[in-house]
PDB file of C-alpha atoms in Angstrom:
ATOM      1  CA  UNK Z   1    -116.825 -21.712   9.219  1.00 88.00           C
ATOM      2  CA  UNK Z   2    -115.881 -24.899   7.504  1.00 92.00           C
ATOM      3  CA  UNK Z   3    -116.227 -23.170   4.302  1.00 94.00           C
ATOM      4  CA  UNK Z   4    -114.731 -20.066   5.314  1.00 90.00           C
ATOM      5  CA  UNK Z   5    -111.660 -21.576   6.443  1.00 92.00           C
ATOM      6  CA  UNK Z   6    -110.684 -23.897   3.018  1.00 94.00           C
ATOM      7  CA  UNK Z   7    -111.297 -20.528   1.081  1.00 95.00           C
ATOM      8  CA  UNK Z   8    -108.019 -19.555   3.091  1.00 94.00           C
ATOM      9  CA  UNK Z   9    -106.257 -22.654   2.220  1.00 95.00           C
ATOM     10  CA  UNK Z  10    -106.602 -24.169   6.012  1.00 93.00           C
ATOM     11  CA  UNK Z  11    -107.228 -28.006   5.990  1.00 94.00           C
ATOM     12  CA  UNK Z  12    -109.945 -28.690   7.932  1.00 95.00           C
ATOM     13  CA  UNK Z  13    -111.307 -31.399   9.769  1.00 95.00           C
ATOM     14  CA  UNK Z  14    -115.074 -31.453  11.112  1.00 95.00           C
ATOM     15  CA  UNK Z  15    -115.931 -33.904  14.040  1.00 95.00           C
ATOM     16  CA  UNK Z  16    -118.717 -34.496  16.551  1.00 92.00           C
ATOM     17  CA  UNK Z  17    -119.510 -35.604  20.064  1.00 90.00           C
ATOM     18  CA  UNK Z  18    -119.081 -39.196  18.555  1.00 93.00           C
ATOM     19  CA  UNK Z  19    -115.839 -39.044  16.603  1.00 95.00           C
ATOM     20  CA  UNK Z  20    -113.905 -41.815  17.484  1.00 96.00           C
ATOM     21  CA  UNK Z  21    -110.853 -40.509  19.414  1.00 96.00           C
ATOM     22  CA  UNK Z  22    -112.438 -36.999  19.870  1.00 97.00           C
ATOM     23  CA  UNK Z  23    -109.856 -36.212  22.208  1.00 97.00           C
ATOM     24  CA  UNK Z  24    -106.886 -36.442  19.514  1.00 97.00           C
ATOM     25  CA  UNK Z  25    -108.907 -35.126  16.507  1.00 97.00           C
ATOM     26  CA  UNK Z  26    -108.984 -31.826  18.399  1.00 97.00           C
ATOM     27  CA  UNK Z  27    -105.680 -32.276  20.041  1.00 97.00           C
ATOM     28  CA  UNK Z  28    -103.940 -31.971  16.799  1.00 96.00           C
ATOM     29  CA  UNK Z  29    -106.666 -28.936  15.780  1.00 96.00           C
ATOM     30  CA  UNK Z  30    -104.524 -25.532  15.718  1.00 96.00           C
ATOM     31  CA  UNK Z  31    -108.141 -23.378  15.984  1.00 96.00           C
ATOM     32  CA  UNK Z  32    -110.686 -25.460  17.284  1.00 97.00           C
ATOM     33  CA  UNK Z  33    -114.678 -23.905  16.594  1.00 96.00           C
ATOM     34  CA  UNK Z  34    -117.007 -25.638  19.385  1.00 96.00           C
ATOM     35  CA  UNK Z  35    -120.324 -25.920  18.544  1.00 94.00           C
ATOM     36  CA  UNK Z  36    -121.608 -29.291  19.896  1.00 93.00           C
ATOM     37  CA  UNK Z  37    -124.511 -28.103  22.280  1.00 92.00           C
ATOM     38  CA  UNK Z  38    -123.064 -29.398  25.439  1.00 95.00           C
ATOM     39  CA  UNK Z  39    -122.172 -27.645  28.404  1.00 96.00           C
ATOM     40  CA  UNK Z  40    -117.941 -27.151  28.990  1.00 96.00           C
ATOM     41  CA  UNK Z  41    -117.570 -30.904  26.496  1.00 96.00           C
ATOM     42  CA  UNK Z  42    -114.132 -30.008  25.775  1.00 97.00           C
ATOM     43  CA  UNK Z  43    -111.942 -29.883  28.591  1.00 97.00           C
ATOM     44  CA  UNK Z  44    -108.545 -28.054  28.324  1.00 97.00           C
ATOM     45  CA  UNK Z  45    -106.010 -31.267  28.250  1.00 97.00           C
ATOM     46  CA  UNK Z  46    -107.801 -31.371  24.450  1.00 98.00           C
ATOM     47  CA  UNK Z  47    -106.402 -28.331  23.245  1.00 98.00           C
ATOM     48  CA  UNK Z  48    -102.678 -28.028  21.784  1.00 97.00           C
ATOM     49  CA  UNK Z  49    -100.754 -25.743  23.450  1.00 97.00           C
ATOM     50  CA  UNK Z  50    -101.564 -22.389  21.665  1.00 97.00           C
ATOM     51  CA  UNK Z  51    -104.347 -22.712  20.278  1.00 97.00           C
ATOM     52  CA  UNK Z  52    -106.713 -21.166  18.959  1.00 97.00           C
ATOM     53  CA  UNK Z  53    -110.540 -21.570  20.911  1.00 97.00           C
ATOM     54  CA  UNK Z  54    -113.228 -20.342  19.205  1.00 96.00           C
ATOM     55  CA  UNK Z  55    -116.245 -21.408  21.322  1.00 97.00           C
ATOM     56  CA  UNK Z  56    -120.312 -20.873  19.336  1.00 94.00           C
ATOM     57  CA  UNK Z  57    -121.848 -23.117  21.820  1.00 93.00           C
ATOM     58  CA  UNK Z  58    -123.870 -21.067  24.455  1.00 92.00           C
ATOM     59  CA  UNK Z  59    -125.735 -23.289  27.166  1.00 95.00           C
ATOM     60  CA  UNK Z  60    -127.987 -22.713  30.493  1.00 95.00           C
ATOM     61  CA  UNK Z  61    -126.655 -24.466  33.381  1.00 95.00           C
ATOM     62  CA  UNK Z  62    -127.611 -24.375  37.237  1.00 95.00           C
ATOM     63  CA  UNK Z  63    -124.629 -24.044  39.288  1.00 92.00           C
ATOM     64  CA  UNK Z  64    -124.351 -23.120  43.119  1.00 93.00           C
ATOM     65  CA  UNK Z  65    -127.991 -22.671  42.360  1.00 94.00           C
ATOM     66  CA  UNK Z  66    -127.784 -19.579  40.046  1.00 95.00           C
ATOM     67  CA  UNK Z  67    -128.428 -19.986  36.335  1.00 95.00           C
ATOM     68  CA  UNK Z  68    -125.076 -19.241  34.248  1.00 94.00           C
ATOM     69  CA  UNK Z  69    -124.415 -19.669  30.727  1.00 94.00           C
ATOM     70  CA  UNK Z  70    -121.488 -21.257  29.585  1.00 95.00           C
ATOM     71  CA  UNK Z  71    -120.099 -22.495  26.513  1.00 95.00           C
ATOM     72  CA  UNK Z  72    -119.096 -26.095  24.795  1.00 97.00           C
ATOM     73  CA  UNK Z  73    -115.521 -25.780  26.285  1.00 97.00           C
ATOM     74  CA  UNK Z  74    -114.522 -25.658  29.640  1.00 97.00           C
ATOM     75  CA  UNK Z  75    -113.514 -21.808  29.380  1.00 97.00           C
ATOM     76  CA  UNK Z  76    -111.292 -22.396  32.695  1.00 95.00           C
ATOM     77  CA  UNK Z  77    -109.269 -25.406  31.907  1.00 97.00           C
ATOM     78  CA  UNK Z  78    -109.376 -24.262  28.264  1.00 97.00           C
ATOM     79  CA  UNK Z  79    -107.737 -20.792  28.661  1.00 96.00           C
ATOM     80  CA  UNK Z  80    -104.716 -22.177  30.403  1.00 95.00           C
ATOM     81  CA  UNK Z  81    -103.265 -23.777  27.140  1.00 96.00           C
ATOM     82  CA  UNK Z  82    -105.361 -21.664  24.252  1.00 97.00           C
ATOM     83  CA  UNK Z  83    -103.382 -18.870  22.694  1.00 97.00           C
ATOM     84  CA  UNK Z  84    -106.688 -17.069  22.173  1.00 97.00           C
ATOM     85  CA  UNK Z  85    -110.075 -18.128  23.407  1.00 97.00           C
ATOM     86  CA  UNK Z  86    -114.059 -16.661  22.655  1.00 96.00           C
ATOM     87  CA  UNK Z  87    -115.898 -16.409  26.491  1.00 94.00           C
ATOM     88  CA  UNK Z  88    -119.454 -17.692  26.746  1.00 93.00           C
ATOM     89  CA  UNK Z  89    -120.955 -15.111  27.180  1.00 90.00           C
ATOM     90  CA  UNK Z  90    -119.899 -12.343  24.934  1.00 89.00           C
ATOM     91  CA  UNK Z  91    -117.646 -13.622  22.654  1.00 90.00           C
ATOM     92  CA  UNK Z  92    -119.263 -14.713  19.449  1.00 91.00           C
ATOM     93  CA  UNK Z  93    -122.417 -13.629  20.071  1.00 88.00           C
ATOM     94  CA  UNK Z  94    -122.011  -9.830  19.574  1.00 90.00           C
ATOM     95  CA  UNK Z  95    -120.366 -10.383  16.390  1.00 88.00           C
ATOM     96  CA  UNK Z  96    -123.507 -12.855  15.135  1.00 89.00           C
ATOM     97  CA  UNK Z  97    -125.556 -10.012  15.899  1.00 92.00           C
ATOM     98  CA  UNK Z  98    -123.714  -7.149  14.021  1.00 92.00           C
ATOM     99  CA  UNK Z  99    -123.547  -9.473  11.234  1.00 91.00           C
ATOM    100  CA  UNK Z 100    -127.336 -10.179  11.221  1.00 94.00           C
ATOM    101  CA  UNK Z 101    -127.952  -6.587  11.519  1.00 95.00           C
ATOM    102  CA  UNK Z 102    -125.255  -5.477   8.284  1.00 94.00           C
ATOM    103  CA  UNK Z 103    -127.096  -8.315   6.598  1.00 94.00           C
ATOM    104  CA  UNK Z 104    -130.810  -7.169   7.266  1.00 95.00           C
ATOM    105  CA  UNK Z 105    -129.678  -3.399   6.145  1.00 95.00           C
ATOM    106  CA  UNK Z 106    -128.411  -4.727   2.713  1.00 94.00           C
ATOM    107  CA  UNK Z 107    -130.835  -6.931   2.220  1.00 95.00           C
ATOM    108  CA  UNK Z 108    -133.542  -4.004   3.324  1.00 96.00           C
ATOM    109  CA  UNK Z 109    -131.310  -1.652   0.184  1.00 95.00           C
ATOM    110  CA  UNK Z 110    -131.563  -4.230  -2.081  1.00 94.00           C
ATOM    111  CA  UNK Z 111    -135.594  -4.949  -2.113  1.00 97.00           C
ATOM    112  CA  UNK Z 112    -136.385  -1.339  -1.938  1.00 97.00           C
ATOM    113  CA  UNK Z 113    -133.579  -0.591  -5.081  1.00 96.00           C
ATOM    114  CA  UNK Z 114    -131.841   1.981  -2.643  1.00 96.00           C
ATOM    115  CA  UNK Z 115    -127.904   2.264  -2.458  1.00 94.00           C
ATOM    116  CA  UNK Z 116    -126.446   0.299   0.103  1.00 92.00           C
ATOM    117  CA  UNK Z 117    -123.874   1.351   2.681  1.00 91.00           C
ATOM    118  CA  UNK Z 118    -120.290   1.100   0.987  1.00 89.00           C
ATOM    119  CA  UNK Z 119    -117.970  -1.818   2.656  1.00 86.00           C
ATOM    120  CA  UNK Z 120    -121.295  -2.875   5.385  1.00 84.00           C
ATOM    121  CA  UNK Z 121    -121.404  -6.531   3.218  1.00 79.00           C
ATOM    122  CA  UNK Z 122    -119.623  -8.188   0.488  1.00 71.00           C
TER     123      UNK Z 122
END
């Protein structure tokens, strides 16, 4: 995403659960990508107003003693100040999965020489 994001001529700044003043670094973050594996670890006083949330983290938690999956942001608190926000689940994932799938058909074209599907993958 990193990667993806400079190619666009973003400035980007990567930081993890032990960045010192975590809080800040993603206060200042206009799209913030989530992908710590921990359950709801960003709260939503860390987001700038208008934001954009894009939560990857997907985690298995007991609660009221049902087992929910939630993300690495706290999708409640979060969705209060994000201008856009990915739920947990069904956000990212289904988009992972197409793209596994497009990937898997050209790959599947190339190795057997046959054409592949026009526009499916760069």
């Amino acid at each position: 995403m990193a990667q993806l994001l400079l190619g666009d001529s973003c400035t980007v700044t990567i930081a993890h659960s032990r960045t010192k003043d975590l809080p800040d670094v993603v206060r200042a973050a206009d799209i913030v990508v989530a992908a710590v594996g921990r359950p709801e670890m960003v709260p939503g006083d860390w987001i700038k107003e208008g934001a954009t949330v894009i939560d990857v983290g997907i985690n298995r938690i007991e609660r009221d003693g049902k087992n929910k999956l939630v993300g690495d942001v706290d999708f409640e608190s979060c969705k209060e100040r994000a201008g856009a926000i990915t739920p947990v689940p069904g956000g990212v994932g289904p988009m992972t999965i197409a793209c596994l799938l497009a990937n898997t058909v050209t790959a599947c074209c190339r190795a057997n020489g046959l054409a592949e599907p026009e526009g499916l993958t760069a």
